[in-house]
CSV table of C-alpha atoms in Angstrom, one decimal:
chain,number,residue,atom,x,y,z
A,1,MET,CA,74.6,139.5,113.3
A,2,ASN,CA,77.4,139.9,111.2
A,3,ASN,CA,80.4,140.8,113.6
A,4,THR,CA,79.4,138.2,116.1
A,5,GLY,CA,82.4,136.6,117.2
A,6,LEU,CA,82.1,132.3,116.2
A,7,PHE,CA,82.4,131.0,119.8
A,8,THR,CA,79.4,134.0,120.4
A,9,ALA,CA,76.7,132.7,117.9
A,10,PHE,CA,78.0,129.6,119.2
A,11,LEU,CA,76.6,130.7,123.4
A,12,THR,CA,73.5,132.5,121.6
A,13,ILE,CA,72.3,128.6,119.5
A,14,LEU,CA,73.3,126.9,122.8
A,15,LYS,CA,71.2,129.9,125.6
A,16,ARG,CA,68.2,129.8,122.8
A,17,ASP,CA,67.8,125.7,122.6
A,18,LEU,CA,68.2,125.9,126.1
A,19,THR,CA,65.4,128.7,127.2
A,20,LEU,CA,63.2,126.9,123.7
A,21,ALA,CA,63.3,123.8,125.9
A,22,TYR,CA,62.4,125.1,129.2
A,23,ARG,CA,58.9,126.6,127.6
A,24,THR,CA,58.5,123.0,126.3
A,25,ARG,CA,59.1,121.1,129.2
A,26,SER,CA,56.8,118.6,128.5
A,27,GLU,CA,58.8,118.2,125.4
A,28,VAL,CA,61.3,117.1,127.5
A,29,VAL,CA,60.3,115.5,129.6
A,30,ASN,CA,58.1,112.9,127.6
A,31,PRO,CA,61.4,111.2,126.9
A,32,LEU,CA,62.3,110.5,130.3
A,33,LEU,CA,59.3,108.8,131.7
A,34,PHE,CA,59.2,106.4,128.6
A,35,PHE,CA,62.6,105.3,130.1
A,36,ILE,CA,61.5,105.2,132.5
A,37,ILE,CA,58.7,102.6,131.5
A,38,VAL,CA,59.7,100.6,129.0
A,39,ILE,CA,62.1,99.3,132.3
A,40,SER,CA,59.8,99.2,134.8
A,41,LEU,CA,58.2,96.7,132.2
A,42,PHE,CA,61.2,94.3,132.2
A,43,PRO,CA,60.3,92.5,135.5
A,44,LEU,CA,56.8,93.2,134.7
A,45,ALA,CA,57.8,90.5,131.1
A,46,VAL,CA,59.8,88.9,131.1
A,47,SER,CA,61.1,87.9,135.6
A,48,PRO,CA,61.2,89.2,139.3
A,49,ASP,CA,63.5,87.3,139.7
A,50,PRO,CA,66.4,89.8,140.6
A,51,ASN,CA,69.3,87.5,139.2
A,52,ILE,CA,67.2,87.3,135.9
A,53,LEU,CA,67.3,91.4,136.2
A,54,ARG,CA,70.9,91.8,136.9
A,55,LYS,CA,72.3,89.4,134.0
A,56,LEU,CA,69.1,91.9,132.1
A,57,ALA,CA,70.2,95.2,133.4
A,58,PRO,CA,73.0,97.0,131.4
A,59,GLY,CA,71.0,96.1,128.1
A,60,VAL,CA,66.9,96.9,129.1
A,61,ILE,CA,69.3,100.1,130.5
A,62,TRP,CA,71.0,100.8,127.5
A,63,VAL,CA,68.2,100.2,124.7
A,64,ALA,CA,66.0,102.3,126.3
A,65,ALA,CA,68.7,105.1,126.7
A,66,LEU,CA,69.0,104.1,122.8
A,67,LEU,CA,65.2,104.6,122.4
A,68,ALA,CA,64.6,107.1,124.4
A,69,THR,CA,66.9,109.8,122.3
A,70,LEU,CA,65.0,108.4,119.5
A,71,LEU,CA,62.0,109.7,120.6
A,72,SER,CA,63.7,112.8,121.7
A,73,LEU,CA,65.9,113.4,118.4
A,74,ASP,CA,62.2,114.7,116.7
A,75,SER,CA,62.9,117.7,118.4
A,76,LEU,CA,65.8,118.9,117.8
A,77,PHE,CA,65.6,120.2,114.2
A,78,ARG,CA,61.9,120.2,113.8
A,79,SER,CA,60.2,123.2,115.4
A,80,ASP,CA,63.2,125.6,113.7
A,81,PHE,CA,62.7,124.1,110.6
A,82,ASP,CA,58.7,125.0,111.0
A,83,ASP,CA,59.3,127.9,111.5
A,84,GLY,CA,62.1,128.7,109.3
A,85,ALA,CA,64.5,129.3,111.6
A,86,LEU,CA,66.9,126.4,110.1
A,87,ASP,CA,67.2,128.8,106.9
A,88,GLN,CA,68.5,131.4,109.0
A,89,LEU,CA,71.1,129.4,110.9
A,90,LEU,CA,72.3,128.0,106.9
A,91,LEU,CA,72.7,131.6,106.2
A,92,SER,CA,74.4,132.5,108.5
A,93,VAL,CA,77.9,133.2,108.4
A,94,HIS,CA,79.5,131.1,111.2
A,95,PRO,CA,80.4,128.0,109.9
A,96,THR,CA,77.4,125.0,110.2
A,97,PRO,CA,78.7,122.3,111.3
A,98,VAL,CA,79.7,124.7,114.5
A,99,LEU,CA,76.0,125.7,115.3
A,100,VAL,CA,74.5,122.2,114.5
A,101,LEU,CA,77.0,120.8,117.5
A,102,ALA,CA,74.8,123.9,119.4
A,103,LYS,CA,72.3,122.3,119.1
A,104,VAL,CA,73.6,118.9,119.7
A,105,LEU,CA,75.0,119.9,123.3
A,106,ALA,CA,71.5,121.7,123.6
A,107,HIS,CA,70.0,118.7,123.1
A,108,TRP,CA,72.2,116.8,124.7
A,109,MET,CA,71.8,119.1,128.3
A,110,VAL,CA,67.6,118.4,128.5
A,111,THR,CA,67.7,114.9,127.0
A,112,GLY,CA,71.2,113.1,127.7
A,113,ILE,CA,72.0,114.7,131.2
A,114,PRO,CA,68.7,113.7,133.2
A,115,LEU,CA,69.0,110.7,131.4
A,116,LEU,CA,72.3,110.2,133.3
A,117,LEU,CA,70.9,111.7,136.5
A,118,LEU,CA,67.9,109.2,136.9
A,119,SER,CA,70.1,106.0,135.4
A,120,PRO,CA,72.0,105.1,138.7
A,121,LEU,CA,68.0,104.6,140.8
A,122,LEU,CA,66.8,102.0,137.5
A,123,ALA,CA,69.7,100.6,138.0
A,124,VAL,CA,69.1,99.5,142.1
A,125,LEU,CA,65.3,98.7,140.0
A,126,LEU,CA,67.1,96.4,138.5
A,127,HIS,CA,69.3,95.2,141.1
A,128,LEU,CA,72.5,95.9,139.2
A,129,PRO,CA,75.8,95.5,141.9
A,130,THR,CA,76.7,98.7,143.1
A,131,ASP,CA,80.4,98.9,141.4
A,132,ALA,CA,78.5,98.3,137.9
A,133,ILE,CA,76.3,101.4,138.7
A,134,GLY,CA,79.3,103.9,138.3
A,135,VAL,CA,80.7,101.7,134.7
A,136,LEU,CA,77.1,102.0,133.9
A,137,LEU,CA,77.3,106.2,134.4
A,138,ALA,CA,80.6,106.2,132.6
A,139,THR,CA,79.0,104.5,129.6
A,140,LEU,CA,76.2,106.7,129.7
A,141,ALA,CA,78.8,109.8,129.8
A,142,LEU,CA,80.9,108.7,126.9
A,143,GLY,CA,78.0,106.9,124.7
A,144,SER,CA,75.1,109.4,125.0
A,145,PRO,CA,76.5,113.0,123.8
A,146,VAL,CA,77.1,109.9,120.2
A,147,LEU,CA,73.5,108.9,120.5
A,148,SER,CA,72.7,112.6,120.0
A,149,LEU,CA,75.8,113.8,117.5
A,150,VAL,CA,75.2,110.5,115.2
A,151,GLY,CA,71.4,111.2,115.9
A,152,ALA,CA,71.4,114.4,114.5
A,153,ILE,CA,72.7,113.0,111.1
A,154,GLY,CA,69.4,110.9,110.9
A,155,VAL,CA,66.8,113.7,111.8
A,156,ALA,CA,69.2,116.1,109.7
A,157,LEU,CA,68.5,113.8,106.7
A,158,THR,CA,64.7,113.3,107.1
A,159,VAL,CA,63.4,116.6,108.3
A,160,GLY,CA,62.0,118.0,105.1
A,161,LEU,CA,60.0,114.5,105.3
A,162,ARG,CA,56.5,114.6,106.9
A,163,ARG,CA,56.6,111.4,108.1
A,164,GLY,CA,60.0,110.9,109.8
A,165,GLY,CA,59.2,109.1,111.9
A,166,VAL,CA,59.7,105.6,111.7
A,167,LEU,CA,62.6,106.3,108.6
A,168,LEU,CA,64.6,107.9,111.6
A,169,SER,CA,64.8,104.9,113.2
A,170,LEU,CA,65.5,102.7,110.3
A,171,LEU,CA,68.4,105.0,109.4
A,172,ILE,CA,69.7,105.1,113.3
A,173,LEU,CA,69.7,102.7,114.9
A,174,PRO,CA,72.6,100.7,112.6
A,175,LEU,CA,74.7,103.3,112.8
A,176,TYR,CA,74.1,103.0,117.4
A,177,ILE,CA,74.8,99.4,117.1
A,178,PRO,CA,78.8,99.9,118.1
A,179,VAL,CA,77.6,102.3,121.0
A,180,LEU,CA,75.1,99.7,122.2
A,181,ILE,CA,78.1,97.3,121.5
A,182,PHE,CA,80.9,98.8,123.7
A,183,ALA,CA,78.9,99.8,126.4
A,184,ALA,CA,76.2,97.1,127.2
A,185,ASN,CA,79.9,94.9,127.4
A,186,ALA,CA,81.7,96.9,130.1
A,187,VAL,CA,78.5,96.9,132.6
A,188,GLY,CA,78.0,93.7,132.0
A,189,ASN,CA,81.4,93.3,132.5
A,190,ALA,CA,81.8,95.7,135.2
A,191,ALA,CA,79.6,93.1,137.2
A,192,ALA,CA,81.6,89.9,136.1
A,193,GLY,CA,83.9,91.8,138.1
A,194,LEU,CA,85.9,92.4,134.9
A,195,ILE,CA,88.1,94.3,132.9
A,196,ILE,CA,86.7,97.2,130.8
A,197,THR,CA,89.1,99.7,130.4
A,198,GLY,CA,89.0,98.6,126.9
A,199,GLN,CA,85.7,99.5,126.0
A,200,LEU,CA,85.9,102.7,128.2
A,201,TYR,CA,88.7,103.4,125.3
A,202,PHE,CA,86.9,102.7,122.1
A,203,LEU,CA,84.2,103.9,123.3
A,204,ALA,CA,85.4,107.5,124.0
A,205,ALA,CA,87.2,107.1,120.3
A,206,LEU,CA,83.8,106.4,119.1
A,207,LEU,CA,82.6,110.2,120.9
A,208,VAL,CA,85.6,111.7,119.4
A,209,LEU,CA,85.2,110.7,116.1
A,210,SER,CA,81.6,111.1,115.9
A,211,LEU,CA,82.1,114.7,118.0
A,212,THR,CA,84.7,115.9,114.6
A,213,LEU,CA,82.4,114.3,111.4
A,214,ALA,CA,79.1,114.1,112.9
A,215,PRO,CA,78.6,117.6,112.9
A,216,VAL,CA,79.8,118.1,109.1
A,217,ALA,CA,77.7,115.6,108.3
A,218,ALA,CA,74.9,116.6,109.6
A,219,ALA,CA,75.6,119.9,108.3
A,220,ALA,CA,75.8,118.8,104.5
A,221,ALA,CA,72.4,117.0,105.2
A,222,LEU,CA,70.6,119.6,107.1
A,223,ARG,CA,71.9,122.2,103.3
A,224,ILE,CA,70.5,119.2,101.1
A,225,SER,CA,67.5,118.3,103.0
A,226,LEU,CA,66.7,122.3,103.0
A,227,ARG,CA,67.7,123.1,99.3
B,1,MET,CA,91.1,109.2,81.0
B,2,TRP,CA,89.3,112.1,81.5
B,3,LEU,CA,87.7,112.4,78.2
B,4,TRP,CA,86.6,109.2,79.1
B,5,PHE,CA,85.2,109.6,82.2
B,6,HIS,CA,83.4,112.9,81.5
B,7,LYS,CA,81.7,110.5,78.6
B,8,LEU,CA,80.3,108.1,81.2
B,9,GLY,CA,79.2,111.2,82.9
B,10,SER,CA,76.6,112.0,80.0
B,11,PRO,CA,73.3,109.7,81.0
B,12,LYS,CA,72.9,109.9,77.1
B,13,TYR,CA,76.4,108.3,76.3
B,14,PHE,CA,75.7,105.9,79.8
B,15,TYR,CA,72.4,104.5,77.9
B,16,THR,CA,74.7,103.5,74.3
B,17,LEU,CA,77.2,102.0,75.7
B,18,ALA,CA,75.5,99.7,78.7
B,19,GLY,CA,72.6,98.9,76.1
B,20,LYS,CA,75.9,97.6,73.7
B,21,LEU,CA,77.8,95.8,76.5
B,22,ILE,CA,74.7,93.5,78.4
B,23,PRO,CA,74.7,91.4,75.6
B,24,TRP,CA,78.7,90.8,76.9
B,25,PHE,CA,77.9,91.3,80.4
B,26,GLY,CA,75.4,88.5,80.3
B,27,TRP,CA,76.9,86.3,77.9
B,28,ILE,CA,80.2,86.0,80.1
B,29,THR,CA,77.9,85.9,83.8
B,30,LEU,CA,76.4,82.7,82.5
B,31,LEU,CA,79.2,81.0,81.2
B,32,LEU,CA,81.2,81.5,84.2
B,33,VAL,CA,78.7,80.3,85.9
B,34,LEU,CA,78.4,77.0,84.9
B,35,ALA,CA,81.8,76.7,84.6
B,36,GLY,CA,82.2,77.9,88.2
B,37,LEU,CA,79.4,75.2,89.5
B,38,TYR,CA,80.9,72.6,87.1
B,39,GLY,CA,84.1,72.9,88.9
B,40,GLY,CA,82.6,73.7,92.3
B,41,LEU,CA,80.2,71.0,92.5
B,42,ILE,CA,81.2,67.7,90.3
B,43,LEU,CA,84.8,69.0,89.9
B,44,ALA,CA,85.7,70.0,93.1
B,45,PRO,CA,86.8,67.2,95.9
B,46,THR,CA,84.8,66.7,99.0
B,47,ASP,CA,85.5,68.3,102.0
B,48,TYR,CA,87.3,65.9,105.2
B,49,GLN,CA,85.8,67.4,108.1
B,50,GLN,CA,82.0,69.1,106.4
B,51,GLY,CA,80.9,66.5,103.7
B,52,GLU,CA,79.9,67.3,100.8
B,53,SER,CA,78.1,70.8,102.8
B,54,TYR,CA,80.5,72.4,102.3
B,55,ARG,CA,80.3,73.3,98.7
B,56,ILE,CA,77.2,75.9,99.5
B,57,ILE,CA,80.0,78.6,100.0
B,58,TYR,CA,80.4,78.9,96.1
B,59,ILE,CA,76.9,80.8,96.2
B,60,HIS,CA,77.8,82.2,100.0
B,61,VAL,CA,81.2,83.3,99.7
B,62,PRO,CA,80.2,85.8,96.2
B,63,ALA,CA,77.9,87.0,97.9
B,64,ALA,CA,78.8,88.1,101.0
B,65,TRP,CA,81.8,89.5,99.4
B,66,MET,CA,79.3,91.1,96.6
B,67,SER,CA,77.5,92.4,99.2
B,68,LEU,CA,81.0,94.5,100.3
B,69,PHE,CA,82.1,95.0,97.0
B,70,ILE,CA,78.9,97.0,96.5
B,71,TYR,CA,77.4,99.1,99.1
B,72,ILE,CA,81.5,100.1,98.6
B,73,VAL,CA,80.3,100.7,95.6
B,74,MET,CA,77.0,103.3,96.7
B,75,ALA,CA,79.6,104.9,99.2
B,76,ILE,CA,82.3,105.9,96.6
B,77,CYS,CA,79.1,107.0,94.7
B,78,GLY,CA,77.8,109.1,97.1
B,79,ALA,CA,80.8,110.5,97.5
B,80,ILE,CA,81.8,111.8,93.5
B,81,GLY,CA,77.9,112.6,93.2
B,82,LEU,CA,78.1,115.1,96.0
B,83,ILE,CA,81.0,116.6,94.7
B,84,TRP,CA,81.3,116.4,91.7
B,85,LYS,CA,77.2,116.5,91.3
B,86,MET,CA,77.5,113.8,88.2
B,87,LYS,CA,73.8,112.4,87.6
B,88,MET,CA,75.7,109.0,87.1
B,89,ALA,CA,77.1,108.4,90.1
B,90,ASP,CA,73.9,109.2,91.4
B,91,ILE,CA,72.1,106.6,89.1
B,92,ILE,CA,74.8,104.3,89.7
B,93,ALA,CA,74.5,104.6,93.7
B,94,SER,CA,70.4,104.3,93.7
B,95,SER,CA,70.4,101.1,91.6
B,96,SER,CA,73.1,99.3,92.9
B,97,ALA,CA,71.2,99.7,96.6
B,98,PRO,CA,68.7,96.8,95.6
B,99,ILE,CA,71.2,93.6,94.0
B,100,GLY,CA,73.0,94.4,96.6
B,101,ALA,CA,70.2,94.2,99.0
B,102,ALA,CA,69.6,91.3,97.6
B,103,PHE,CA,73.2,90.0,98.1
B,104,THR,CA,73.6,90.2,101.8
B,105,PHE,CA,70.0,88.9,101.8
B,106,LEU,CA,71.5,85.6,99.8
B,107,ALA,CA,74.6,85.3,101.6
B,108,LEU,CA,72.3,85.2,104.9
B,109,VAL,CA,70.5,82.9,104.2
B,110,THR,CA,72.6,80.4,103.0
B,111,GLY,CA,74.8,80.7,105.8
B,112,SER,CA,72.0,80.0,107.9
B,113,LEU,CA,71.0,76.9,105.6
B,114,TRP,CA,74.6,76.0,105.7
B,115,GLY,CA,74.8,76.3,109.9
B,116,LYS,CA,72.0,74.2,110.5
B,117,PRO,CA,73.4,70.8,109.5
B,118,MET,CA,77.2,72.1,110.6
B,119,TRP,CA,76.4,74.2,113.9
B,120,GLY,CA,73.1,72.7,114.7
B,121,THR,CA,71.0,76.2,114.5
B,122,TRP,CA,70.3,78.1,111.7
B,123,TRP,CA,71.2,81.3,113.8
B,124,THR,CA,73.7,82.5,116.1
B,125,TRP,CA,74.4,86.1,117.4
B,126,ASP,CA,78.4,86.1,116.0
B,127,ALA,CA,79.8,88.4,114.6
B,128,ARG,CA,80.2,88.1,111.0
B,129,LEU,CA,76.3,86.9,111.0
B,130,THR,CA,75.7,90.1,113.1
B,131,SER,CA,77.5,93.1,111.0
B,132,GLU,CA,75.9,91.5,107.8
B,133,LEU,CA,72.3,91.7,109.4
B,134,ILE,CA,73.2,95.2,109.6
B,135,LEU,CA,74.6,95.9,106.5
B,136,LEU,CA,71.3,94.7,105.5
B,137,PHE,CA,69.2,97.0,107.5
B,138,LEU,CA,71.7,100.2,106.2
B,139,TYR,CA,71.1,99.0,102.9
B,140,LEU,CA,66.8,99.1,104.1
B,141,GLY,CA,67.4,102.3,105.2
B,142,PHE,CA,69.3,103.7,101.8
B,143,MET,CA,66.2,102.7,100.3
B,144,GLY,CA,64.1,103.7,102.6
B,145,LEU,CA,65.3,107.1,103.0
B,146,GLN,CA,65.7,107.0,98.9
B,147,SER,CA,61.7,106.5,99.1
B,148,ALA,CA,61.2,108.9,100.8
B,149,ILE,CA,62.3,111.6,99.3
B,150,VAL,CA,59.9,112.8,96.3
B,151,ASP,CA,62.9,114.8,95.5
B,152,ARG,CA,65.9,112.9,92.9
B,153,ARG,CA,68.3,115.3,93.4
B,154,THR,CA,67.3,115.9,97.0
B,155,ALA,CA,67.3,111.8,97.6
B,156,ALA,CA,70.3,111.4,95.7
B,157,ASN,CA,72.4,113.6,97.7
B,158,ALA,CA,70.8,113.0,100.8
B,159,CYS,CA,71.2,109.0,100.7
B,160,ALA,CA,75.4,109.8,99.0
B,161,VAL,CA,75.8,111.3,102.8
B,162,LEU,CA,73.8,108.1,104.5
B,163,ALA,CA,76.2,105.8,102.1
B,164,LEU,CA,79.2,107.3,103.9
B,165,VAL,CA,78.3,107.4,106.8
B,166,GLY,CA,77.7,104.1,106.9
B,167,VAL,CA,80.7,103.4,105.5
B,168,VAL,CA,82.1,104.7,108.3
B,169,ASN,CA,80.2,102.3,110.7
B,170,ILE,CA,80.6,99.0,108.4
B,171,PRO,CA,84.3,98.4,110.1
B,172,ILE,CA,83.4,100.2,113.7
B,173,ILE,CA,81.1,97.2,113.3
B,174,HIS,CA,82.9,94.7,112.4
B,175,TYR,CA,84.8,95.0,115.1
B,176,SER,CA,82.9,95.8,117.8
B,177,VAL,CA,80.8,92.8,116.9
B,178,GLU,CA,84.5,90.6,116.7
B,179,TRP,CA,85.3,90.9,120.4
B,180,TRP,CA,81.5,88.7,121.6
B,181,ASN,CA,83.2,84.5,120.6
B,182,THR,CA,82.9,84.0,117.0
B,183,LEU,CA,81.7,81.2,115.5
B,184,HIS,CA,81.9,82.0,112.3
B,185,GLN,CA,85.5,79.9,110.9
B,186,GLY,CA,88.1,82.8,109.7
B,187,SER,CA,89.1,83.5,105.9
B,188,THR,CA,90.9,81.1,104.0
B,189,VAL,CA,91.2,83.1,100.7
B,190,MET,CA,92.2,86.4,101.7
B,191,ARG,CA,95.5,86.0,103.3
B,192,MET,CA,99.1,87.8,103.4
B,193,ASP,CA,100.8,83.2,102.8
B,194,LYS,CA,98.6,81.2,100.1
B,195,PRO,CA,95.3,80.6,100.3
B,196,ALA,CA,94.8,77.4,103.3
B,197,MET,CA,92.1,75.7,100.4
B,198,ASP,CA,92.7,73.8,97.7
B,199,THR,CA,93.3,74.6,94.4
B,200,ARG,CA,90.6,72.2,92.7
B,201,MET,CA,88.3,74.2,95.3
B,202,LEU,CA,89.8,77.6,95.5
B,203,ILE,CA,89.5,78.1,91.1
B,204,PRO,CA,86.0,77.2,90.9
B,205,LEU,CA,85.1,79.7,94.1
B,206,LEU,CA,86.6,82.9,92.5
B,207,LEU,CA,84.9,81.8,88.7
B,208,MET,CA,81.7,82.7,90.7
B,209,TRP,CA,83.2,85.3,92.3
B,210,LEU,CA,84.1,86.6,88.3
B,211,SER,CA,81.0,85.6,87.3
B,212,SER,CA,78.5,87.5,90.3
B,213,GLN,CA,81.1,90.3,89.3
B,214,PHE,CA,79.6,90.3,86.2
B,215,TYR,CA,76.5,89.7,87.4
B,216,TYR,CA,75.6,93.0,89.3
B,217,GLY,CA,77.6,94.5,86.4
B,218,THR,CA,74.7,93.2,83.8
B,219,VAL,CA,71.7,93.7,86.0
B,220,LEU,CA,73.4,97.2,87.0
B,221,MET,CA,73.5,98.5,83.8
B,222,MET,CA,69.0,97.5,82.4
B,223,ARG,CA,68.9,99.1,85.6
B,224,ALA,CA,70.7,102.3,85.7
B,225,ARG,CA,69.1,102.8,81.9
B,226,ASN,CA,66.0,102.9,82.8
B,227,GLU,CA,66.7,105.2,85.8
B,228,VAL,CA,68.5,107.3,82.8
B,229,LEU,CA,65.7,107.1,80.9
B,230,ASP,CA,63.0,108.2,83.7
B,231,ARG,CA,65.3,110.8,84.8
B,232,GLU,CA,65.9,112.0,81.4
B,233,ARG,CA,62.3,111.7,80.0
B,234,ASP,CA,61.7,115.2,79.1
B,235,THR,CA,64.7,115.3,77.4
B,236,GLY,CA,65.6,115.7,73.3
B,237,TRP,CA,67.0,112.1,72.7
B,238,VAL,CA,64.6,110.3,75.6
B,239,LYS,CA,62.0,111.3,73.3
B,240,GLU,CA,63.2,110.2,69.6
B,241,LEU,CA,64.0,107.0,71.4
B,242,ALA,CA,60.3,106.2,71.8
B,243,MET,CA,59.6,107.7,68.5
B,244,GLU,CA,61.7,105.0,66.5
B,245,GLY,CA,59.5,102.7,68.9
B,246,LYS,CA,62.3,101.6,70.9
């Protein structure tokens, strides 16, 4: 393992995590089912009126995406923590933030991308105008990696705790709020026919910020949790 | 300076120093509160628009300032604790959290009490209110994480990471929420030119702010002293103290 390059290590972890996710398909599918069910509750609970649903749609889809991500986050480090693979990861010669980034990327590929692919269907169910659906996809494409990256910090902090689940939401949800505001705002504005470039730029900025800083923070948090 | 910094890092030195300072800080707090309240509630003129109810700012504004200030203190202490492994920094950060949460809560409550007669509503999803509420959640998350981890050093370091991440997030939250329509009035004190406020109103406000700083100092030292005793209970000097019955 000593003479493998950094990039090879990155790809190895990515491939391993994707394989593991493929073997435990139900864990991957469950957050998605949760996403669909939560969204289908709103027309039942609030009102099936298309006008109301159209207004609620951006917020509802984003909140559901947020909660689904939160549910799926636990699997990011949990099994590796239980079987000790996480210790090996930290002992590796390669910089931990890069390895953490590989794990987060794998997590996003199995949760973020399916969410992205499902959301147009749900947007149609909620009567979101067709123009806004493209924007919804754009915000999800920019925003869901941020959710995975920031979430990784929270999971890394709570992975050693027996009952980290509820605490995780308390730690992570306040940090998700900027993404939620910009994304829902962009989709809402697009549905109303307003300009949205500002919000998209901000989402992109958040993505760059979390892409550079979150792996470092998550790696530091992992070292603390595993001490 | 550095010597003093190093000395302050020793829990025993801090314990004795804080013990001597607490009465001073306490009395200064009391004097400043009395002066500030007298100036604010009796001497300051009535606002021409808001009438008497503006006087709640003498609690509200210092509390809101302190809520931000304490979070920044916690983040700085967290950074110091992570980088230089100073025990006292961890203790200060963990003792500050409940005080900061209390100030945040106070700012929210007084704001909503003031909002009812002025805006006609207890709560509105406005930029400042929302970001202050999120700040409260951040404090609660910090305290939750701290109580969830049994080992003290681990808890302190984990909380330090959280505080640092949160402090990055605070400006982002503030500006992202600002883009909604804003009902809360702009700042009248922190401006580049001179404050847009009558001096007779401003001075009591600053007194109240100073008194909250001293109050924070007093309570922080009391809490930190307890924390020091609890953490150092196996050391010789704490046992000696206990023997003396102090």
